Amino acid sequence: MDKIVIKGPGKLSGKVRVSGSKNAALPILMGCLLAESPVTLSNVPHLKDVTTTIQLLASMGVQVMFDERLNIEIDASVLTSKEAPYELVKTMRASILSLGPLLARFGEARVSLPGGCAIGSRPVNIHIDGMKKMGANIVVEKGYIIATADRLKGADILMEPVTVTGTENLLMAAVLAQGTTILRNSAMEPEVSDLAHFLNKMGAKISGIGTPTLTIEGVDSLQGCDYRVIPDRIEAGTYLAAAALTRSKITVTHVDPSHLTAVLDKFVEAGAQLELTENTITLDMRDQALKPVDIRTDPYPGFPTDMQAQFLVMNTLAEGDSKVEETIFENRFMHVSELIRMGADISLDGNVAYITGVDKLIGAPVMATDLRASASLILAGLAAEGETVVNRIYHIDRGYELIEEKFHKLGSQIYRAS
């Protein structure tokens, strides 16, 4: 099993290109099931979850091809199966997003209950209840969601609490439904908006994009299109956090700063100097004291849960006390015990971590427990004295493209070992 070895502390410098968004690419790939002609996607990141999604689509009979520029052409005009089997979806929660497209276009779906990171229960009842309101017959038996419908009907659906995958799944179900669907309390994340823009380019009629209320006028069919996936805002934020933590200056390119407003505000609060252009962010933390910042995760446009672990690491070396409150997932502090092994001063009280900054972290063998925890441990290793070995990095390969190569180009002593 691979591991990542980091020798720190070290400074970062230079530019790093942000890959396409994993959390946008996965629902868009599933959305290709709705199209009656081929779709061509660009800026899709090369990640384990993307590979798993493509394997899942291929298992249904979807034809998938890559060109010399690594664009992906997906032809779902004919399917041989409407099932997402457990063997392919057990490691990836996004598999649930095949339910809406299969049910909407083909009137049937058999989807295994999903797996993924062990960061909370993340129930799928909102997906199921919403599709039942649209007229679907759904039963859950032997670990599978089995759904049928002659044709889904428009409905007025209130989602509580806010759910990203629930919004995406019901959105894809609604685009081919008969009549009008209104999704209230919709997630407003940029990745949800990207999916909506993609569906509209295929011929859907979605309005209210980027607001809590999405209105969908059902259409009879969707056709393929060319579409470019948005940049990964969490990857961008992770590299910026690494620069802040190591008191460095870097520029992230091919990014949309407007997707990171809440995060950038916290970097400024931490003492960083920022320069923004339309598609770059430069963070300069050289000769700056790292200030503690209190964090409370919230749905977009609030502070993203996927950046919580990175800022928690920053706070371990900040000059003073801070707290980090996690409101989205209940099990998202599993990296704390590993950071304590490296010398961090952190105490937990329910969903709140209290951090007192220390003078230094010490390298140690650590174990990743989920995707963003993996990133936080790499960040800690970049700033720690001595050697840090991050084990179980298959988590990080689900969400970060070539992370050790990108950090190496920024000047880190980092490599992957078997």
Tab-separated table of C-alpha atoms in Angstrom, residues 6-368:
chain	number	residue	atom	x	y	z
A	6	ILE	CA	7.475	14.412	3.717
A	7	LYS	CA	10.688	15.894	5.097
A	8	GLY	CA	10.101	19.268	6.699
A	9	PRO	CA	9.982	22.007	7.493
A	10	GLY	CA	10.317	23.710	4.141
A	11	LYS	CA	9.225	26.771	2.210
A	12	LEU	CA	6.990	26.748	-0.862
A	13	SER	CA	7.323	29.021	-3.878
A	14	GLY	CA	6.082	29.232	-7.445
A	15	LYS	CA	2.809	28.471	-9.201
A	16	VAL	CA	0.478	25.499	-9.020
A	17	ARG	CA	-2.315	24.743	-11.468
A	18	VAL	CA	-5.674	23.770	-10.006
A	19	SER	CA	-7.349	20.711	-11.527
A	20	GLY	CA	-10.997	20.363	-12.414
A	21	SER	CA	-13.441	19.956	-9.554
A	22	LYS	CA	-14.048	16.402	-8.358
A	23	ASN	CA	-17.318	17.404	-6.716
A	24	ALA	CA	-18.536	18.958	-9.964
A	25	ALA	CA	-17.203	16.274	-12.304
A	26	LEU	CA	-18.878	13.318	-10.573
A	27	PRO	CA	-22.502	14.542	-10.837
A	28	ILE	CA	-21.856	15.822	-14.372
A	29	LEU	CA	-20.550	12.384	-15.386
A	30	MET	CA	-23.728	10.848	-13.956
A	31	GLY	CA	-25.764	13.518	-15.733
A	32	CYS	CA	-24.460	12.175	-19.057
A	33	LEU	CA	-26.901	9.269	-18.544
A	34	LEU	CA	-29.679	11.737	-19.401
A	35	ALA	CA	-28.363	12.524	-22.901
A	36	GLU	CA	-29.540	10.714	-26.027
A	37	SER	CA	-26.385	11.693	-27.944
A	38	PRO	CA	-22.678	11.932	-27.018
A	39	VAL	CA	-21.323	14.391	-24.445
A	40	THR	CA	-17.730	15.687	-24.487
A	41	LEU	CA	-16.281	16.832	-21.156
A	42	SER	CA	-13.032	18.720	-20.545
A	43	ASN	CA	-11.113	19.671	-17.376
A	44	VAL	CA	-12.140	16.418	-15.699
A	45	PRO	CA	-9.569	15.551	-12.996
A	46	HIS	CA	-7.797	12.192	-13.126
A	47	LEU	CA	-8.799	10.785	-9.752
A	48	LYS	CA	-9.808	7.463	-8.264
A	49	ASP	CA	-13.447	8.547	-7.837
A	50	VAL	CA	-13.595	9.672	-11.475
A	51	THR	CA	-12.165	6.334	-12.622
A	52	THR	CA	-14.709	4.488	-10.489
A	53	THR	CA	-17.539	6.577	-11.950
A	54	ILE	CA	-16.399	5.856	-15.504
A	55	GLN	CA	-16.197	2.131	-14.680
A	56	LEU	CA	-19.727	2.345	-13.292
A	57	LEU	CA	-21.010	4.008	-16.463
A	58	ALA	CA	-19.203	1.437	-18.622
A	59	SER	CA	-20.797	-1.386	-16.626
A	60	MET	CA	-24.192	-0.004	-17.695
A	61	GLY	CA	-23.193	-0.120	-21.358
A	62	VAL	CA	-22.154	3.522	-21.734
A	63	GLN	CA	-19.416	4.011	-24.335
A	64	VAL	CA	-16.517	6.063	-22.951
A	65	MET	CA	-13.628	7.352	-25.074
A	66	PHE	CA	-10.681	9.670	-24.438
A	67	ASP	CA	-9.006	11.889	-27.035
A	68	GLU	CA	-5.365	12.966	-27.163
A	69	ARG	CA	-6.149	16.038	-25.014
A	70	LEU	CA	-7.742	13.822	-22.340
A	71	ASN	CA	-11.235	15.081	-23.098
A	72	ILE	CA	-13.838	12.426	-22.294
A	73	GLU	CA	-16.593	11.504	-24.751
A	74	ILE	CA	-19.543	9.712	-23.169
A	75	ASP	CA	-22.259	8.077	-25.255
A	76	ALA	CA	-25.219	6.853	-23.196
A	77	SER	CA	-27.602	6.590	-26.134
A	78	VAL	CA	-28.085	2.881	-25.387
A	79	LEU	CA	-27.757	1.167	-22.006
A	80	THR	CA	-27.499	-2.554	-21.321
A	81	SER	CA	-28.055	-2.225	-17.565
A	82	LYS	CA	-29.741	0.186	-15.165
A	83	GLU	CA	-27.892	-1.016	-12.087
A	84	ALA	CA	-25.129	0.496	-9.938
A	85	PRO	CA	-23.723	-2.630	-8.262
A	86	TYR	CA	-22.235	-2.711	-4.777
A	87	GLU	CA	-18.836	-3.867	-6.035
A	88	LEU	CA	-18.358	-0.582	-7.909
A	89	VAL	CA	-19.985	1.886	-5.536
A	90	LYS	CA	-18.902	0.669	-2.106
A	91	THR	CA	-16.053	3.221	-1.910
A	92	MET	CA	-17.860	6.244	-3.357
A	93	ARG	CA	-20.903	8.087	-2.123
A	94	ALA	CA	-21.444	9.859	-5.473
A	95	SER	CA	-22.780	6.586	-6.900
A	96	ILE	CA	-26.199	7.526	-5.501
A	97	LEU	CA	-26.292	10.210	-8.202
A	98	SER	CA	-27.035	7.565	-10.831
A	99	LEU	CA	-30.497	7.105	-9.320
A	100	GLY	CA	-32.091	10.320	-10.591
A	101	PRO	CA	-30.857	10.110	-14.213
A	102	LEU	CA	-31.680	6.403	-14.606
A	103	LEU	CA	-35.166	6.819	-13.174
A	104	ALA	CA	-35.902	9.969	-15.195
A	105	ARG	CA	-34.771	8.672	-18.578
A	106	PHE	CA	-35.366	4.931	-18.390
A	107	GLY	CA	-38.050	4.605	-15.717
A	108	GLU	CA	-36.080	2.135	-13.623
A	109	ALA	CA	-32.973	1.964	-11.454
A	110	ARG	CA	-31.309	-0.442	-9.068
A	111	VAL	CA	-28.639	1.386	-7.069
A	112	SER	CA	-26.599	0.047	-4.201
A	113	LEU	CA	-26.573	2.135	-1.038
A	114	PRO	CA	-23.269	4.010	-1.269
A	115	GLY	CA	-20.030	4.050	0.688
A	116	GLY	CA	-17.273	6.684	0.820
A	117	CYS	CA	-15.495	8.563	3.567
A	118	ALA	CA	-16.334	7.608	7.151
A	119	ILE	CA	-17.246	11.171	8.149
A	120	GLY	CA	-20.898	10.742	9.042
A	121	SER	CA	-24.111	8.946	8.199
A	122	ARG	CA	-25.171	11.200	5.282
A	123	PRO	CA	-28.576	9.513	4.825
A	124	VAL	CA	-30.214	9.210	1.405
A	125	ASN	CA	-33.802	9.525	2.630
A	126	ILE	CA	-34.118	13.039	1.121
A	127	HIS	CA	-33.300	11.615	-2.331
A	128	ILE	CA	-35.836	8.821	-1.950
A	129	ASP	CA	-38.609	10.959	-0.464
A	130	GLY	CA	-38.216	13.581	-3.190
A	131	MET	CA	-38.486	11.026	-5.992
A	132	LYS	CA	-41.513	9.450	-4.329
A	133	LYS	CA	-43.162	12.892	-4.424
A	134	MET	CA	-42.438	12.875	-8.155
A	135	GLY	CA	-44.357	9.622	-8.515
A	136	ALA	CA	-41.647	6.977	-8.229
A	137	ASN	CA	-42.206	3.592	-6.620
A	138	ILE	CA	-39.166	2.918	-4.423
A	139	VAL	CA	-38.236	0.107	-2.053
A	140	VAL	CA	-34.959	-0.516	-0.234
A	141	GLU	CA	-34.043	-4.167	0.150
A	142	LYS	CA	-30.817	-6.113	0.619
A	143	GLY	CA	-28.750	-2.919	0.447
A	144	TYR	CA	-30.222	-1.700	-2.848
A	145	ILE	CA	-32.573	1.144	-3.778
A	146	ILE	CA	-34.993	-0.257	-6.361
A	147	ALA	CA	-36.997	2.419	-8.164
A	148	THR	CA	-39.539	2.437	-11.008
A	149	ALA	CA	-41.735	5.087	-12.636
A	150	ASP	CA	-43.690	5.361	-15.896
A	151	ARG	CA	-42.692	9.033	-16.090
A	152	LEU	CA	-41.821	11.257	-13.174
A	153	LYS	CA	-44.177	14.170	-12.467
A	154	GLY	CA	-43.227	17.666	-11.383
A	155	ALA	CA	-43.525	18.350	-7.667
A	156	ASP	CA	-42.901	21.030	-5.052
A	157	ILE	CA	-40.144	19.641	-2.816
A	158	LEU	CA	-38.690	21.129	0.360
A	159	MET	CA	-35.340	19.611	1.303
A	160	GLU	CA	-34.451	19.677	4.992
A	161	PRO	CA	-31.630	19.914	5.852
A	162	VAL	CA	-29.722	21.398	2.929
A	163	THR	CA	-28.101	18.583	0.953
A	164	VAL	CA	-25.707	18.870	-1.986
A	165	THR	CA	-26.150	15.369	-3.410
A	166	GLY	CA	-29.875	15.462	-2.678
A	167	THR	CA	-30.232	18.690	-4.658
A	168	GLU	CA	-28.179	17.251	-7.530
A	169	ASN	CA	-30.065	13.953	-7.662
A	170	LEU	CA	-33.515	15.539	-7.596
A	171	LEU	CA	-32.406	18.161	-10.110
A	172	MET	CA	-31.386	15.444	-12.570
A	173	ALA	CA	-34.609	13.542	-11.925
A	174	ALA	CA	-36.699	16.666	-12.550
A	175	VAL	CA	-35.274	17.735	-15.917
A	176	LEU	CA	-37.185	14.983	-17.775
A	177	ALA	CA	-40.248	14.969	-15.505
A	178	GLN	CA	-43.645	15.992	-16.802
A	179	GLY	CA	-44.488	19.497	-15.627
A	180	THR	CA	-42.738	21.867	-13.240
A	181	THR	CA	-40.609	20.912	-10.252
A	182	ILE	CA	-39.612	23.389	-7.558
A	183	LEU	CA	-36.698	22.442	-5.294
A	184	ARG	CA	-36.749	24.570	-2.138
A	185	ASN	CA	-33.847	24.974	0.297
A	186	SER	CA	-31.531	23.823	-2.483
A	187	ALA	CA	-27.780	23.668	-1.961
A	188	MET	CA	-26.044	26.688	-3.538
A	189	GLU	CA	-22.514	25.274	-3.898
A	190	PRO	CA	-20.698	26.179	-7.144
A	191	GLU	CA	-20.621	22.475	-8.018
A	192	VAL	CA	-24.445	22.346	-7.928
A	193	SER	CA	-24.614	25.402	-10.185
A	194	ASP	CA	-22.101	23.795	-12.553
A	195	LEU	CA	-24.329	20.732	-12.878
A	196	ALA	CA	-27.347	22.958	-13.556
A	197	HIS	CA	-25.483	24.903	-16.256
A	198	PHE	CA	-24.394	21.597	-17.819
A	199	LEU	CA	-27.966	20.283	-17.865
A	200	ASN	CA	-29.213	23.537	-19.414
A	201	LYS	CA	-26.592	23.262	-22.148
A	202	MET	CA	-28.039	19.829	-22.957
A	203	GLY	CA	-31.512	21.367	-23.293
A	204	ALA	CA	-32.914	21.411	-19.753
A	205	LYS	CA	-34.921	24.394	-18.505
A	206	ILE	CA	-33.593	25.248	-15.036
A	207	SER	CA	-33.941	28.706	-13.494
A	208	GLY	CA	-32.872	30.116	-10.135
A	209	ILE	CA	-29.348	28.708	-10.466
A	210	GLY	CA	-27.194	29.787	-7.522
A	211	THR	CA	-30.215	30.506	-5.296
A	212	PRO	CA	-32.027	28.359	-2.690
A	213	THR	CA	-35.001	27.845	-5.041
A	214	LEU	CA	-34.519	25.940	-8.291
A	215	THR	CA	-37.384	25.783	-10.790
A	216	ILE	CA	-37.256	23.063	-13.439
A	217	GLU	CA	-39.580	22.905	-16.447
A	218	GLY	CA	-39.498	19.307	-17.593
A	219	VAL	CA	-38.523	18.560	-21.209
A	220	ASP	CA	-39.001	15.443	-23.316
A	221	SER	CA	-35.320	14.738	-24.031
A	222	LEU	CA	-31.767	16.023	-23.633
A	223	GLN	CA	-28.969	15.983	-26.205
A	224	GLY	CA	-25.205	15.874	-25.846
A	225	CYS	CA	-22.976	18.941	-25.682
A	226	ASP	CA	-19.397	20.065	-25.041
A	227	TYR	CA	-18.798	21.197	-21.461
A	228	ARG	CA	-15.831	22.285	-19.323
A	229	VAL	CA	-15.874	21.424	-15.604
A	230	ILE	CA	-15.185	24.263	-13.133
A	231	PRO	CA	-11.906	24.389	-11.145
A	232	ASP	CA	-11.609	22.620	-7.795
A	233	ARG	CA	-11.995	25.296	-5.127
A	234	ILE	CA	-11.045	22.885	-2.317
A	235	GLU	CA	-7.804	21.893	-4.024
A	236	ALA	CA	-6.999	25.577	-4.479
A	237	GLY	CA	-7.754	26.281	-0.823
A	238	THR	CA	-5.575	23.370	0.271
A	239	TYR	CA	-2.487	24.709	-1.542
A	240	LEU	CA	-3.136	28.201	-0.180
A	241	ALA	CA	-3.359	26.731	3.329
A	242	ALA	CA	-0.022	24.986	2.799
A	243	ALA	CA	1.562	28.312	1.865
A	244	ALA	CA	0.080	30.029	4.914
A	245	LEU	CA	1.202	27.212	7.211
A	246	THR	CA	4.804	27.271	5.921
A	247	ARG	CA	5.008	31.114	5.818
A	248	SER	CA	5.480	31.013	2.041
A	249	LYS	CA	4.296	32.750	-1.106
A	250	ILE	CA	2.608	30.853	-3.945
A	251	THR	CA	0.171	31.487	-6.784
A	252	VAL	CA	-2.640	29.091	-7.636
A	253	THR	CA	-3.751	29.326	-11.267
A	254	HIS	CA	-6.821	28.219	-13.264
A	255	VAL	CA	-9.042	28.965	-10.256
A	256	ASP	CA	-12.235	31.002	-9.776
A	257	PRO	CA	-11.673	33.248	-6.702
A	258	SER	CA	-15.405	33.998	-6.458
A	259	HIS	CA	-15.960	30.384	-5.336
A	260	LEU	CA	-13.672	30.884	-2.316
A	261	THR	CA	-14.906	34.121	-0.743
A	262	ALA	CA	-15.500	32.736	2.764
A	263	VAL	CA	-12.166	30.890	2.732
A	264	LEU	CA	-10.183	33.888	1.447
A	265	ASP	CA	-11.676	36.070	4.194
A	266	LYS	CA	-10.286	33.629	6.762
A	267	PHE	CA	-6.838	33.659	5.146
A	268	VAL	CA	-6.786	37.448	5.512
A	269	GLU	CA	-7.880	37.084	9.136
A	270	ALA	CA	-4.965	34.665	9.625
A	271	GLY	CA	-2.551	37.366	8.470
A	272	ALA	CA	-2.038	36.499	4.813
A	273	GLN	CA	-1.695	39.031	2.010
A	274	LEU	CA	-3.761	38.164	-1.063
A	275	GLU	CA	-3.685	39.280	-4.689
A	276	LEU	CA	-6.536	38.159	-6.950
A	277	THR	CA	-7.054	38.172	-10.695
A	278	GLU	CA	-9.891	36.653	-12.697
A	279	ASN	CA	-8.320	33.185	-12.509
A	280	THR	CA	-5.382	33.340	-10.058
A	281	ILE	CA	-4.879	33.781	-6.312
A	282	THR	CA	-1.500	34.738	-4.851
A	283	LEU	CA	-1.031	34.245	-1.105
A	284	ASP	CA	1.986	35.768	0.648
A	285	MET	CA	2.655	34.761	4.255
A	286	ARG	CA	6.389	35.502	4.299
A	287	ASP	CA	7.513	37.341	7.456
A	288	GLN	CA	3.924	37.287	8.760
A	289	ALA	CA	2.776	35.919	12.097
A	290	LEU	CA	0.157	33.190	11.705
A	291	LYS	CA	-2.893	34.367	13.620
A	292	PRO	CA	-5.517	31.999	15.062
A	293	VAL	CA	-8.917	32.044	13.363
A	294	ASP	CA	-12.211	30.660	14.623
A	295	ILE	CA	-14.021	28.508	12.063
A	296	ARG	CA	-17.643	27.392	11.839
A	297	THR	CA	-18.555	25.230	8.873
A	298	ASP	CA	-21.781	26.030	7.047
A	299	PRO	CA	-23.408	25.297	3.689
A	300	TYR	CA	-22.292	27.539	0.829
A	301	PRO	CA	-21.739	30.501	0.822
A	302	GLY	CA	-20.520	29.782	4.367
A	303	PHE	CA	-17.170	28.246	5.246
A	304	PRO	CA	-16.892	24.797	3.566
A	305	THR	CA	-16.575	21.657	5.654
A	306	ASP	CA	-14.002	20.418	3.125
A	307	MET	CA	-11.600	23.195	4.251
A	308	GLN	CA	-12.066	22.652	7.986
A	309	ALA	CA	-9.189	20.194	8.461
A	310	GLN	CA	-6.711	22.430	6.609
A	311	PHE	CA	-7.505	25.467	8.780
A	312	LEU	CA	-7.398	23.362	11.917
A	313	VAL	CA	-3.783	22.487	11.050
A	314	MET	CA	-3.003	26.175	10.481
A	315	ASN	CA	-4.380	26.934	13.936
A	316	THR	CA	-2.032	24.383	15.537
A	317	LEU	CA	0.924	26.669	14.694
A	318	ALA	CA	-0.868	30.008	15.156
A	319	GLU	CA	0.021	32.349	18.003
A	320	GLY	CA	-2.920	31.915	20.385
A	321	ASP	CA	-6.150	30.024	20.956
A	322	SER	CA	-8.884	29.184	18.469
A	323	LYS	CA	-11.869	26.923	18.000
A	324	VAL	CA	-13.206	25.021	15.018
A	325	GLU	CA	-16.882	24.052	14.995
A	326	GLU	CA	-18.068	21.375	12.566
A	327	THR	CA	-21.796	21.615	11.780
A	328	ILE	CA	-22.078	19.495	8.608
A	329	PHE	CA	-20.700	16.029	9.455
A	330	GLU	CA	-20.498	14.418	12.875
A	331	ASN	CA	-17.288	12.391	12.469
A	332	ARG	CA	-14.963	14.920	10.910
A	333	PHE	CA	-12.324	15.295	13.616
A	334	MET	CA	-10.666	11.916	13.169
A	335	HIS	CA	-7.434	13.634	12.081
A	336	VAL	CA	-7.140	15.349	15.472
A	337	SER	CA	-5.612	12.331	17.235
A	338	GLU	CA	-2.968	12.086	14.502
A	339	LEU	CA	-2.102	15.790	14.820
A	340	ILE	CA	-1.774	15.382	18.587
A	341	ARG	CA	0.829	12.668	17.915
A	342	MET	CA	2.785	15.332	16.015
A	343	GLY	CA	2.704	17.688	19.004
A	344	ALA	CA	-0.493	19.670	18.412
A	345	ASP	CA	-2.457	20.962	21.423
A	346	ILE	CA	-6.089	20.159	20.598
A	347	SER	CA	-9.029	19.152	22.757
A	348	LEU	CA	-12.435	18.029	21.541
A	349	ASP	CA	-15.852	18.749	23.006
A	350	GLY	CA	-18.543	17.251	20.804
A	351	ASN	CA	-18.463	19.004	17.443
A	352	VAL	CA	-15.981	21.691	18.557
A	353	ALA	CA	-12.167	21.494	18.544
A	354	TYR	CA	-10.256	23.865	20.806
A	355	ILE	CA	-6.706	24.586	19.652
A	356	THR	CA	-3.806	26.272	21.398
A	357	GLY	CA	-0.981	27.118	19.035
A	358	VAL	CA	2.395	25.449	19.639
A	359	ASP	CA	5.889	26.494	18.558
A	360	LYS	CA	6.429	23.480	16.320
A	361	LEU	CA	5.101	20.160	15.106
A	362	ILE	CA	7.288	17.054	15.021
A	363	GLY	CA	7.200	14.602	12.130
A	364	ALA	CA	5.698	11.185	12.867
A	365	PRO	CA	3.996	8.236	11.163
A	366	VAL	CA	0.307	9.097	10.807
A	367	MET	CA	-2.739	7.452	9.267
A	368	ALA	CA	-5.304	9.110	7.020
